[in-house]
Coordinates of N, CA and C and ligand atoms in Angstrom, one line a residue:
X1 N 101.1 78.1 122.6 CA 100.7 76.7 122.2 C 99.4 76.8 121.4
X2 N 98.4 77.6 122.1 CA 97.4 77.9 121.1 C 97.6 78.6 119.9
X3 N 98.4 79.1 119.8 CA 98.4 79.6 118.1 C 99.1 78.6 117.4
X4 N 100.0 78.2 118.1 CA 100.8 76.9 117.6 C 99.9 76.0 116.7
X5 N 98.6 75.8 117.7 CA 97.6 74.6 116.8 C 96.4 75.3 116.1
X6 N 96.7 76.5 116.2 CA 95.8 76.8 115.0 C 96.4 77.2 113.8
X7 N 98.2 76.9 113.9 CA 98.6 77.0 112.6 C 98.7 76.0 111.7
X8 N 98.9 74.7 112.7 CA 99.4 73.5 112.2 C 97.5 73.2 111.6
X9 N 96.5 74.4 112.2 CA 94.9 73.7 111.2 C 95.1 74.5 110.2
X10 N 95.8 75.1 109.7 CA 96.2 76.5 108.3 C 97.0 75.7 107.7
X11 N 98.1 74.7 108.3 CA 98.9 73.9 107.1 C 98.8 72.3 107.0
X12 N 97.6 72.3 107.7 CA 97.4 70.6 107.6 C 97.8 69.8 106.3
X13 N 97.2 70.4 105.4 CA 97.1 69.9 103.8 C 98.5 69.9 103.2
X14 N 99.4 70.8 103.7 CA 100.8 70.5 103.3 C 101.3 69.8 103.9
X15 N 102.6 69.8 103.3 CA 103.7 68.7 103.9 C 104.7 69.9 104.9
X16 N 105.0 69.2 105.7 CA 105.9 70.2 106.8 C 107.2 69.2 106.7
X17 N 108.0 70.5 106.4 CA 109.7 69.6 105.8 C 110.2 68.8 106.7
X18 N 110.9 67.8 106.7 CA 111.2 66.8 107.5 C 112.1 67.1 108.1
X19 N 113.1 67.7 107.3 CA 114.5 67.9 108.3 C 114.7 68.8 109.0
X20 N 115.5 68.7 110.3 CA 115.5 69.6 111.5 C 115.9 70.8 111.2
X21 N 115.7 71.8 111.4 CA 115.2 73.1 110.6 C 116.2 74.4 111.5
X22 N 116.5 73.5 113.1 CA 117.2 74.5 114.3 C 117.9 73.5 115.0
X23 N 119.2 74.6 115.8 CA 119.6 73.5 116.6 C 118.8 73.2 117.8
X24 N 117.6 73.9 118.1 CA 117.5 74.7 119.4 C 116.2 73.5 119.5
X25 N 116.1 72.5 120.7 CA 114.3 71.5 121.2 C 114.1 72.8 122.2
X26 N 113.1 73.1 122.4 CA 112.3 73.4 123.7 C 112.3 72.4 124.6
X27 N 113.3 72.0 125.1 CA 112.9 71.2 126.4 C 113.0 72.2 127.8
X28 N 112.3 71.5 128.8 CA 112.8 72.2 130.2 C 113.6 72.5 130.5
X29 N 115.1 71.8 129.8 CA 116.1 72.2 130.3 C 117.1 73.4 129.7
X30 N 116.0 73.7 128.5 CA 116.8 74.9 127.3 C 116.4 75.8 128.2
X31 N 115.2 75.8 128.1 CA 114.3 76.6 128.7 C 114.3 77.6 130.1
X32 N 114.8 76.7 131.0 CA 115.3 76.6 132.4 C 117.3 77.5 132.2
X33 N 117.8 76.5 131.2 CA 119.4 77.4 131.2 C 119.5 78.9 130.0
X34 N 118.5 79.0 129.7 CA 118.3 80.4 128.7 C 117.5 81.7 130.0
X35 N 116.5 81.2 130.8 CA 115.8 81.8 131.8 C 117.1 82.2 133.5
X36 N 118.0 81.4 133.0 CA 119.1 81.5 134.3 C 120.6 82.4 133.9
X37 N 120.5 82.6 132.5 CA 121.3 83.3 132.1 C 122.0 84.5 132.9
X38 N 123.1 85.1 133.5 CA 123.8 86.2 134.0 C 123.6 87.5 133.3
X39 N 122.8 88.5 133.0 CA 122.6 89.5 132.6 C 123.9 90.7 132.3
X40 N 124.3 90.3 133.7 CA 125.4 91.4 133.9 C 127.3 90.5 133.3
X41 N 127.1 89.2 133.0 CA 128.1 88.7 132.3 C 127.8 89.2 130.8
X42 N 126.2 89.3 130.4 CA 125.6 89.7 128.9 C 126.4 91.1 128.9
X43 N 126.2 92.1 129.6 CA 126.5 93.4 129.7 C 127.9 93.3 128.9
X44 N 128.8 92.6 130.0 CA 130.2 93.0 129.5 C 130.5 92.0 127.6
X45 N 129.8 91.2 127.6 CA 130.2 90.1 126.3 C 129.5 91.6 125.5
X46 N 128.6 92.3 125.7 CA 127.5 92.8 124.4 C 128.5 94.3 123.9
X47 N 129.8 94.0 124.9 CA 130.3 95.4 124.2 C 130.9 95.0 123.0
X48 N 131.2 93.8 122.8 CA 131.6 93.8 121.2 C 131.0 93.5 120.4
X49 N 129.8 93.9 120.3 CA 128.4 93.6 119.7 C 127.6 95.0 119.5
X50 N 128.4 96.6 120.1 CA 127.7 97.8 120.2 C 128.0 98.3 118.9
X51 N 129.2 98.0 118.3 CA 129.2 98.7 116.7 C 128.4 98.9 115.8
X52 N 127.8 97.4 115.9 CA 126.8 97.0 114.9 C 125.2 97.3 115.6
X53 N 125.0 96.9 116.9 CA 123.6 96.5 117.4 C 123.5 97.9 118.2
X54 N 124.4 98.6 117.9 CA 124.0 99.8 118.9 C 124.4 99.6 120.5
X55 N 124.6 101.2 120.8 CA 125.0 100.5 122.5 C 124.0 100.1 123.7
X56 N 122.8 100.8 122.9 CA 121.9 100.1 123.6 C 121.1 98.9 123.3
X57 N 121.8 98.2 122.3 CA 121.0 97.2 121.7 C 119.9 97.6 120.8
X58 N 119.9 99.1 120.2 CA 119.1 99.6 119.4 C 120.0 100.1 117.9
X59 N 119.8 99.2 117.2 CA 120.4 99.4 115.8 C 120.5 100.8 115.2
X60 N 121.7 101.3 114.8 CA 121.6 102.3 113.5 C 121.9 101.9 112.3
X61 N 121.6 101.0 111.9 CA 122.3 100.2 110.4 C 120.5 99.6 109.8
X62 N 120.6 99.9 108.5 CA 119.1 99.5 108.3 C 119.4 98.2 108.3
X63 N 120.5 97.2 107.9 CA 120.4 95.7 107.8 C 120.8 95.3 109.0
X64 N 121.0 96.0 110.1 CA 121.3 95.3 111.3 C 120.2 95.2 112.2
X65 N 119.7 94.3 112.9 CA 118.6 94.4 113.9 C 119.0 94.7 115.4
X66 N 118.1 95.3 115.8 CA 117.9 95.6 117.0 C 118.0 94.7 117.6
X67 N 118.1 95.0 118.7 CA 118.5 93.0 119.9 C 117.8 93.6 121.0
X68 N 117.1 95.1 121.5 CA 117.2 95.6 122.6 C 115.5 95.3 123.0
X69 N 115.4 94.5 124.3 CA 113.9 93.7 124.4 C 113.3 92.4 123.3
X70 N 113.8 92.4 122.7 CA 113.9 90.8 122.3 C 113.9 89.4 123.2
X71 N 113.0 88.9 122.9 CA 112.7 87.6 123.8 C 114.0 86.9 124.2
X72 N 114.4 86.7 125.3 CA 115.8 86.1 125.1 C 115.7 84.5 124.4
X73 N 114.6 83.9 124.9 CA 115.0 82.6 124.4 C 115.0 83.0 122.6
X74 N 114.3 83.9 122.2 CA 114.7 83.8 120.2 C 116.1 84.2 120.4
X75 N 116.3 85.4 120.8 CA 117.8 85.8 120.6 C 119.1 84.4 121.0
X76 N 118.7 83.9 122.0 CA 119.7 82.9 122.2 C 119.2 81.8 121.1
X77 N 117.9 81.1 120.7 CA 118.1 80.6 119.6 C 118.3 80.9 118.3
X78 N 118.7 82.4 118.1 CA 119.4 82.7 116.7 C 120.8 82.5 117.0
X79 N 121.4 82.8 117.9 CA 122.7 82.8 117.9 C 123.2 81.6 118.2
X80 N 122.6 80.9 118.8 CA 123.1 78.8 118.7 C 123.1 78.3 116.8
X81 N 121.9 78.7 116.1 CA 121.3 78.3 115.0 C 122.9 79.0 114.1
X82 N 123.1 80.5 114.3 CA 124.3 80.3 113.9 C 125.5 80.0 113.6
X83 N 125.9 79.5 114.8 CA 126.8 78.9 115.2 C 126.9 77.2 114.6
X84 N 125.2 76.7 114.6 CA 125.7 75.1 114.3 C 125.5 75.6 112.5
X85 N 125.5 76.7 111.9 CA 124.7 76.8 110.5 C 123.5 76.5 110.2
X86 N 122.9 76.8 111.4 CA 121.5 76.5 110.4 C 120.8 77.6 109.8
X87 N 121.6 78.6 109.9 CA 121.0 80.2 110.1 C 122.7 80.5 109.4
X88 N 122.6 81.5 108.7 CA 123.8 81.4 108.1 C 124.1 83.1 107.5
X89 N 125.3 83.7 108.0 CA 125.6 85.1 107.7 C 127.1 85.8 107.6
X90 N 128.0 86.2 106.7 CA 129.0 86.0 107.2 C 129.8 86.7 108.1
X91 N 129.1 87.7 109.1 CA 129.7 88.3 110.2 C 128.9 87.1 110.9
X92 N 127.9 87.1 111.3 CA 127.0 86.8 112.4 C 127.3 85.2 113.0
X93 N 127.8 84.3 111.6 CA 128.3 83.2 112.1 C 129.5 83.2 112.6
X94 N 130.8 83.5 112.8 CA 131.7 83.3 112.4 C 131.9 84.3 114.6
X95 N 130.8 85.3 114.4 CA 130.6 85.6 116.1 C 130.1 84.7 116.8
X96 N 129.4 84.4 116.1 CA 128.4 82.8 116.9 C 129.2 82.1 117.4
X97 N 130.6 81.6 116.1 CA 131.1 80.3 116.6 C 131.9 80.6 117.8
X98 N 132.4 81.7 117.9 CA 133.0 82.4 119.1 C 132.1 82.5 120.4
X99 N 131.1 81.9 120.6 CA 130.2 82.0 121.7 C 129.9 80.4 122.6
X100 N 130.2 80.7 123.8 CA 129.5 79.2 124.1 C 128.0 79.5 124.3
X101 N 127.5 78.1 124.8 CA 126.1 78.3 125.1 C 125.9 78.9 126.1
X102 N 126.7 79.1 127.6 CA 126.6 80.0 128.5 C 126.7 81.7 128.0
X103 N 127.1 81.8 127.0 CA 127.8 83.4 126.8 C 126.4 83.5 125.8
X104 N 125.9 82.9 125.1 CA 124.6 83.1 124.5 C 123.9 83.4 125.2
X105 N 123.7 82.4 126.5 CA 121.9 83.0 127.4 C 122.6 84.0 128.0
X106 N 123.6 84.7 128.1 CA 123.8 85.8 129.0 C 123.6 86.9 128.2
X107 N 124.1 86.8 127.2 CA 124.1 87.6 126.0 C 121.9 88.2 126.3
X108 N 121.4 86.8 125.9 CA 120.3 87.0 125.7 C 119.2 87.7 127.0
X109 N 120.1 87.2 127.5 CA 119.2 87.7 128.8 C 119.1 89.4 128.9
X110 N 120.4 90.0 128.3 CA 120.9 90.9 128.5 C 120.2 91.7 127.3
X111 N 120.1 91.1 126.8 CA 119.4 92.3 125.5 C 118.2 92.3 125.7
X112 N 117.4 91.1 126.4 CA 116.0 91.0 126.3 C 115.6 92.3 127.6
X113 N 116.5 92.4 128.4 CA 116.3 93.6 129.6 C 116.1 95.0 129.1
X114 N 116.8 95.2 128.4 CA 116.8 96.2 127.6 C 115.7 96.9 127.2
X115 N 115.8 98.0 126.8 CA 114.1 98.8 126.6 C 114.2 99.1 124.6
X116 N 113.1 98.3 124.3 CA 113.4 98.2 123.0 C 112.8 99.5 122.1
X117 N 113.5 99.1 120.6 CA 113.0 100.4 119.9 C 111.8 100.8 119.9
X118 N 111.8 102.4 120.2 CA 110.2 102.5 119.6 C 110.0 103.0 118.4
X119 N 108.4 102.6 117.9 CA 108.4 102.8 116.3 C 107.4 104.2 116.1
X120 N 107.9 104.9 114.9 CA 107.6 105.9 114.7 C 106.7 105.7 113.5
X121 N 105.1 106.4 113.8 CA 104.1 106.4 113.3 C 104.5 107.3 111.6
X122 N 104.4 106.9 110.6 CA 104.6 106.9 109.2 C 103.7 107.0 108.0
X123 N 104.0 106.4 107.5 CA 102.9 105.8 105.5 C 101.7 105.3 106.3
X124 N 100.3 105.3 106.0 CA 99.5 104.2 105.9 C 100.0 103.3 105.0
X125 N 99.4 102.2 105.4 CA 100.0 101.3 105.0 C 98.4 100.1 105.0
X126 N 97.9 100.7 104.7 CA 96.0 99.9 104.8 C 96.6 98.2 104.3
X127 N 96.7 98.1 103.5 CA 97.1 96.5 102.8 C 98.1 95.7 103.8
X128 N 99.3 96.8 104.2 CA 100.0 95.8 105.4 C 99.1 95.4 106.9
X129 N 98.7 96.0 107.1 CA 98.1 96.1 108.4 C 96.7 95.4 108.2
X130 N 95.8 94.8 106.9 CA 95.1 94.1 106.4 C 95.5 92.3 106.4
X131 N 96.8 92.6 106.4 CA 97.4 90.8 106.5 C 97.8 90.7 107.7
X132 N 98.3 91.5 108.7 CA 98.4 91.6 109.9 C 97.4 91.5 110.9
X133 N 96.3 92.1 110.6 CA 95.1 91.9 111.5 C 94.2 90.8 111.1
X134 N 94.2 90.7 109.4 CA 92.8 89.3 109.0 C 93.6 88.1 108.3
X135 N 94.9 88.6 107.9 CA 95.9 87.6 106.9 C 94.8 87.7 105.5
X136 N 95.3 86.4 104.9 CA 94.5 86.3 103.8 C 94.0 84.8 103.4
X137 N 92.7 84.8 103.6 CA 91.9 83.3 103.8 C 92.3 82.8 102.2
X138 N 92.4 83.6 101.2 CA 92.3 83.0 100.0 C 93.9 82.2 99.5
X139 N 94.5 82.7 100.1 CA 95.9 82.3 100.0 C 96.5 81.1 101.1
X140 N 95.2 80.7 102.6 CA 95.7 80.6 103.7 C 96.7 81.0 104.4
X141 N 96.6 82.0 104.2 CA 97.7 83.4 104.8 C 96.9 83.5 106.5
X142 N 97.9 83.0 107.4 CA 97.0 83.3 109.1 C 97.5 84.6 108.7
X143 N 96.8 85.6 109.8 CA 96.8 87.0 110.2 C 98.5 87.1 111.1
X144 N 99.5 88.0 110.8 CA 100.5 88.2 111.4 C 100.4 87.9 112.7
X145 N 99.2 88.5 113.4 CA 99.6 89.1 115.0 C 99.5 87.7 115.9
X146 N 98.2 86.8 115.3 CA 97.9 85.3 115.8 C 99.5 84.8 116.4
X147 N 100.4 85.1 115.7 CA 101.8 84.6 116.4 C 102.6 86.2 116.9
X148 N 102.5 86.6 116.3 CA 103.4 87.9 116.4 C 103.3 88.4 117.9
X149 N 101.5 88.5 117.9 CA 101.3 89.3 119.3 C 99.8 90.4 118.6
X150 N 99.6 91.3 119.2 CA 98.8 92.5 118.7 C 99.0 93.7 118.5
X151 N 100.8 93.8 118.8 CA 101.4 94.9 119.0 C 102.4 94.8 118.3
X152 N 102.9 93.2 118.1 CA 104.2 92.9 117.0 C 105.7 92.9 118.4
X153 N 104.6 92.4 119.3 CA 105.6 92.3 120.6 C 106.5 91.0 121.1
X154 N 106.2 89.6 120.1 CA 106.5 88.8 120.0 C 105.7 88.0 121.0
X155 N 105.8 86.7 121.1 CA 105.2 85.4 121.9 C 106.1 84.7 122.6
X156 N 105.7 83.6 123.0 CA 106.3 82.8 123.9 C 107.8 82.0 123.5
X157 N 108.6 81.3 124.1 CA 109.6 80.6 123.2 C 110.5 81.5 121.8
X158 N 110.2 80.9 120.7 CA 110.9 81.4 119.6 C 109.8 82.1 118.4
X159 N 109.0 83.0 119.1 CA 108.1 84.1 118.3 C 108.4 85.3 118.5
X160 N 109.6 86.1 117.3 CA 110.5 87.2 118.1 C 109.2 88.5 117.7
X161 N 109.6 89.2 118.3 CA 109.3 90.7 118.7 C 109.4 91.2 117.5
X162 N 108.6 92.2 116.5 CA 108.9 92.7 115.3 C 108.9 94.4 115.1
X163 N 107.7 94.8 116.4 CA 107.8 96.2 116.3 C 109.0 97.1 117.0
X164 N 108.8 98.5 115.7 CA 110.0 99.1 116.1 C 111.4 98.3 115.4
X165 N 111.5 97.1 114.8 CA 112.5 96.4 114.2 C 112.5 97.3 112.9
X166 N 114.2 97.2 112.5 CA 114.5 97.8 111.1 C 113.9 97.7 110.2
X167 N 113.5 98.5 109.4 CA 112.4 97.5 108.1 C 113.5 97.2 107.2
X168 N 114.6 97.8 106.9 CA 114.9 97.4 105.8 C 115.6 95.8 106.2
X169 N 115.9 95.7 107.5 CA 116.2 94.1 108.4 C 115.1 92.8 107.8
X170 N 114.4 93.7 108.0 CA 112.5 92.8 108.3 C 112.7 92.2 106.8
X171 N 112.5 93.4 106.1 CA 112.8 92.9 104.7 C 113.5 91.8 104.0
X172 N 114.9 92.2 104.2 CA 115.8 91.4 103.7 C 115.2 89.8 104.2
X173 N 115.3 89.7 105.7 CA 115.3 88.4 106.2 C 113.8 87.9 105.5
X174 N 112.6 88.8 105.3 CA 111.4 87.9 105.0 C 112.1 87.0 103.7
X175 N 112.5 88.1 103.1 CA 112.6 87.4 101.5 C 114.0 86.2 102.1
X176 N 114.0 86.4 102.6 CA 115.5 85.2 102.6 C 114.8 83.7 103.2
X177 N 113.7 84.1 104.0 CA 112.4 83.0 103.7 C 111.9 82.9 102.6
X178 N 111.7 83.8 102.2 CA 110.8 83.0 100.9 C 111.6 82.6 99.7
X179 N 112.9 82.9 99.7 CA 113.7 81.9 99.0 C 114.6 80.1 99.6
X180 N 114.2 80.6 100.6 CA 114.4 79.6 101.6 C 116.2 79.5 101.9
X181 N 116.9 80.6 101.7 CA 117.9 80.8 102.1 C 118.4 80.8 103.6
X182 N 116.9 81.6 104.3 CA 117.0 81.0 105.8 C 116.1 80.4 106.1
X183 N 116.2 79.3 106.6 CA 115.7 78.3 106.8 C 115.4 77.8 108.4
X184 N 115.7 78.4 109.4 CA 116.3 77.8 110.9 C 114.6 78.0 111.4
X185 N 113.9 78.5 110.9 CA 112.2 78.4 111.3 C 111.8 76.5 111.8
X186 N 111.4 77.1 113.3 CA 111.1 75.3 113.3 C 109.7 74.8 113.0
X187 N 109.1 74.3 112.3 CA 108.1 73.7 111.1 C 108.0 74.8 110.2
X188 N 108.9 75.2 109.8 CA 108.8 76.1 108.3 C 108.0 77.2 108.4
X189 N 107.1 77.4 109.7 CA 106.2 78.5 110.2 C 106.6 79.6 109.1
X190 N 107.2 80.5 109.1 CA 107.8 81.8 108.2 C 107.6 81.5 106.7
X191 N 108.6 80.0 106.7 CA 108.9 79.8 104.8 C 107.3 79.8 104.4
X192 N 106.5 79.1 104.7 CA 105.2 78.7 104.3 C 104.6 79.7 104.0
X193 N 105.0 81.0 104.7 CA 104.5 82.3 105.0 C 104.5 83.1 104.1
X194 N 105.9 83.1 104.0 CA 106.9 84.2 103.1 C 106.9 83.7 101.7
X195 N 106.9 82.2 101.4 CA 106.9 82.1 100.3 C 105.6 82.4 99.2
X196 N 104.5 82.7 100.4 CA 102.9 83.3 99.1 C 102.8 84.8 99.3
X197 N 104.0 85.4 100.0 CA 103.9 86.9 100.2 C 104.7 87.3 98.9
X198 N 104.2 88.8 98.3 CA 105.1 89.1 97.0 C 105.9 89.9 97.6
X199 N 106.9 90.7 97.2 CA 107.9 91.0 97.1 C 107.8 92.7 98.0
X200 N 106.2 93.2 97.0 CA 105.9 94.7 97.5 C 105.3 94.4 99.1
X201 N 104.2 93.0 99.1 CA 104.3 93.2 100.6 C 105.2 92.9 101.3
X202 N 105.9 92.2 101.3 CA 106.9 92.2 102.4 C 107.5 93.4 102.7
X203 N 108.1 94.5 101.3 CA 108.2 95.9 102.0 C 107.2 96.1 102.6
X204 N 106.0 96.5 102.3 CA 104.8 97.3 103.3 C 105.0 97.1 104.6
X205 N 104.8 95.3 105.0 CA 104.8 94.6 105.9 C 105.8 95.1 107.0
X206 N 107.1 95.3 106.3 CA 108.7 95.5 107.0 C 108.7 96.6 107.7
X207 N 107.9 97.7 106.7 CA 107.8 99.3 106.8 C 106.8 99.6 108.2
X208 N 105.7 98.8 108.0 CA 104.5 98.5 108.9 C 104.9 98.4 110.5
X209 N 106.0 97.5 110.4 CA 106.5 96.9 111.5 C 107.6 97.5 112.1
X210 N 108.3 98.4 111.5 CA 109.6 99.5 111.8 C 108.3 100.9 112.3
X211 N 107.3 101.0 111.7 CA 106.5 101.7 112.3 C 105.7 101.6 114.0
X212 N 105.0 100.3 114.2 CA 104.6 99.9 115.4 C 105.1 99.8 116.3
X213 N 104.3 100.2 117.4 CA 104.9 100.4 118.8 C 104.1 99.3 119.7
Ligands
LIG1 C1 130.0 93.7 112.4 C2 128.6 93.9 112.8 C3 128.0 93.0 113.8 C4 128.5 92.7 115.1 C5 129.9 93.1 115.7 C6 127.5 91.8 115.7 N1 126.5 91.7 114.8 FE1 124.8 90.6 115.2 N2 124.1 91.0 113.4 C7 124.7 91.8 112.4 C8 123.9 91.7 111.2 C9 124.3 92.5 109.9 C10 122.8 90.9 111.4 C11 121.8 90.4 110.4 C12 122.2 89.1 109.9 C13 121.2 88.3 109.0 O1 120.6 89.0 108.2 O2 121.1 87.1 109.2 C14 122.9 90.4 112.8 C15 122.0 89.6 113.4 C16 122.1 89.2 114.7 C17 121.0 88.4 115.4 C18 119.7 87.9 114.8 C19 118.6 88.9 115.2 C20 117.3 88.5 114.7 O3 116.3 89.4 114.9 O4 117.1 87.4 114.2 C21 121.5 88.3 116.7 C22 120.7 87.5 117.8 C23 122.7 89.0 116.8 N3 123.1 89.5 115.6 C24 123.5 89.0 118.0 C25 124.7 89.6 118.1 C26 125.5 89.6 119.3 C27 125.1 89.0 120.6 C28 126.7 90.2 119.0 C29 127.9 90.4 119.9 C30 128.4 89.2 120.6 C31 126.7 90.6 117.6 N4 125.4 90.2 117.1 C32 127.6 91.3 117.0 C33 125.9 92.5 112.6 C34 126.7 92.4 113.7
LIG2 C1 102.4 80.5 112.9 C2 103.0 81.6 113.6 C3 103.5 82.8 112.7 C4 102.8 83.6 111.9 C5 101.3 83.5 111.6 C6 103.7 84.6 111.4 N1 105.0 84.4 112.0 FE1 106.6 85.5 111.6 N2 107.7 84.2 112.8 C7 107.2 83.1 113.4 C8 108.3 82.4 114.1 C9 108.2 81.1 114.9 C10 109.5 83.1 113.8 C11 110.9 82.8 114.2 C12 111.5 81.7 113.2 C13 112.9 81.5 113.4 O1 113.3 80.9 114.4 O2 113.6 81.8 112.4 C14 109.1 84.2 113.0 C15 110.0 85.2 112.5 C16 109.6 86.3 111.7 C17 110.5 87.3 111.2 C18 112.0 87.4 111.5 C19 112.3 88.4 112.6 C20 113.7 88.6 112.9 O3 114.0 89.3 113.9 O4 114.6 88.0 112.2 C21 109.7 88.2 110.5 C22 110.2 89.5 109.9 C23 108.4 87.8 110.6 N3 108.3 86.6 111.3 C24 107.3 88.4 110.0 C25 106.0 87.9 109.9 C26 104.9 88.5 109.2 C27 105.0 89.8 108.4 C28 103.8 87.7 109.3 C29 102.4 87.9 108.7 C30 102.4 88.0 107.2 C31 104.2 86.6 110.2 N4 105.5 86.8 110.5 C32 103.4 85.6 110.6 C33 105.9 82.7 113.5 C34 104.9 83.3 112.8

């Protein structure tokens, strides 16, 4: 919640888009049926999900992400978001719609248990890890970690986990914010983001973050 309102003091002067952006409110009761989710019902749904996501929930595909320790409530609200389209992919939806909301939190629960990738130290990368730790005041760029974490370990609710994530994943999806292709960000948090980042950082950024542990 606290980073929450020191973002909303970084985009006061803009306009925050009007239309609902996710299918997913935070209420007590999402919150409560995502946290009660069956683990071991997740186990058996996630074997048709090992091709792609790995069997441990640790991707070998640069465009596929890892799912393994991922917050469950993000992971169950990406895969609701795809399923109503607000998040849009053409495997990813089309498995979505095949899920109820029960088989989502189990799903989620299940991958969040999981021991996630570790990242393997690489490139400096001075400039990535410069927007990451201070952002950039001249652009009102917040610093990545303020939401991310300090490790890129993700936050509370719907602030997913980044380190150790595929870069070339990280990649693709930033830019799909900053074209505003994906859109399921609730107050635009990301697009706002992504859209003043150029093209070289977001690789760095991606590369930065497939690196961190
Ligand atoms: C045929 C390959 C394939 C299968 C099978 C598959 N996925 Fe995916 N999944 C992908 C790809 C590719 C993406 C990236 C989509 C995008 O860029 O939006 C993805 C994205 C996701 C995301 C978003 C992750 C994030 O960090 O935002 C979740 C959650 C997810 N998949 C869950 C699942 C679950 C659960 C299953 C099994 C029920 C499954 N997937 C089966 C290929 C697959
Ligand atoms: C104000 C908080 C905030 C800040 C600052 C922020 N993010 Fe995010 N980020 C989010 C939220 C919330 C989401 C999930 C949005 C959604 O549901 O699609 C997200 C999602 C992402 C994703 C998608 C991950 C996935 O698995 O699909 C990437 C990549 C990302 N952020 C990178 C960054 C980078 C790089 C920076 C710094 C330049 C940054 N973020 C700064 C809040 C933030």
């Amino acid at each position: 919640m606290k980073t929450f309102i020191l973002f909303l003091a970084f985009i006061a002067p803009t306009v925050v888009f009007a239309a609902s952006s996710s299918s997913i409110a935070w209420t007590p009761e999402t919150l409560n049926f995502v946290k009660h989710g069956n683990a071991e019902k997740g186990k058996e749904l996630a074997q048709t999900c090992a091709a792609c996501h790995g069997e441990e929930g640790v991707s070998a595909m640069p465009e596929t992400p890892s799912l393994a320790g991922q917050l469950a409530t993000y992971t169950y609200k990406e895969l609701r978001d795809y399923a109503s389209d607000q998040r849009s992919h053409p495997v990813m939806t089309s498995i979505a719609k095949g899920l109820s909301d029960q088989d989502a939190a189990d799903l989620a629960v299940w991958f969040a248990s999981l021991k996630p990738a570790v990242g393997e130290a690489g490139k400096q990368l001075a400039k990535a890890e410069k927007m990451v730790e201070e952002g950039d005041g001249k652009r009102i760029l917040p610093p990545c970690f303020v939401c991310h974490g300090a490790n890129g370990q993700g936050e509370k609710l719907d602030i997913p986990a980044l380190s150790g994530q595929r870069a070339d994943y990280l990649a693709k999806t930033l830019l799909e914010y900053k074209t505003g292709q994906r859109h399921n960000d609730i107050y635009s948090r990301m697009r706002l983001i992504a859209q003043q980042l150029s093209e070289t950082e977001i690789k760095d950024l991606a590369q930065y973050y497939q690196q961190s542990k």
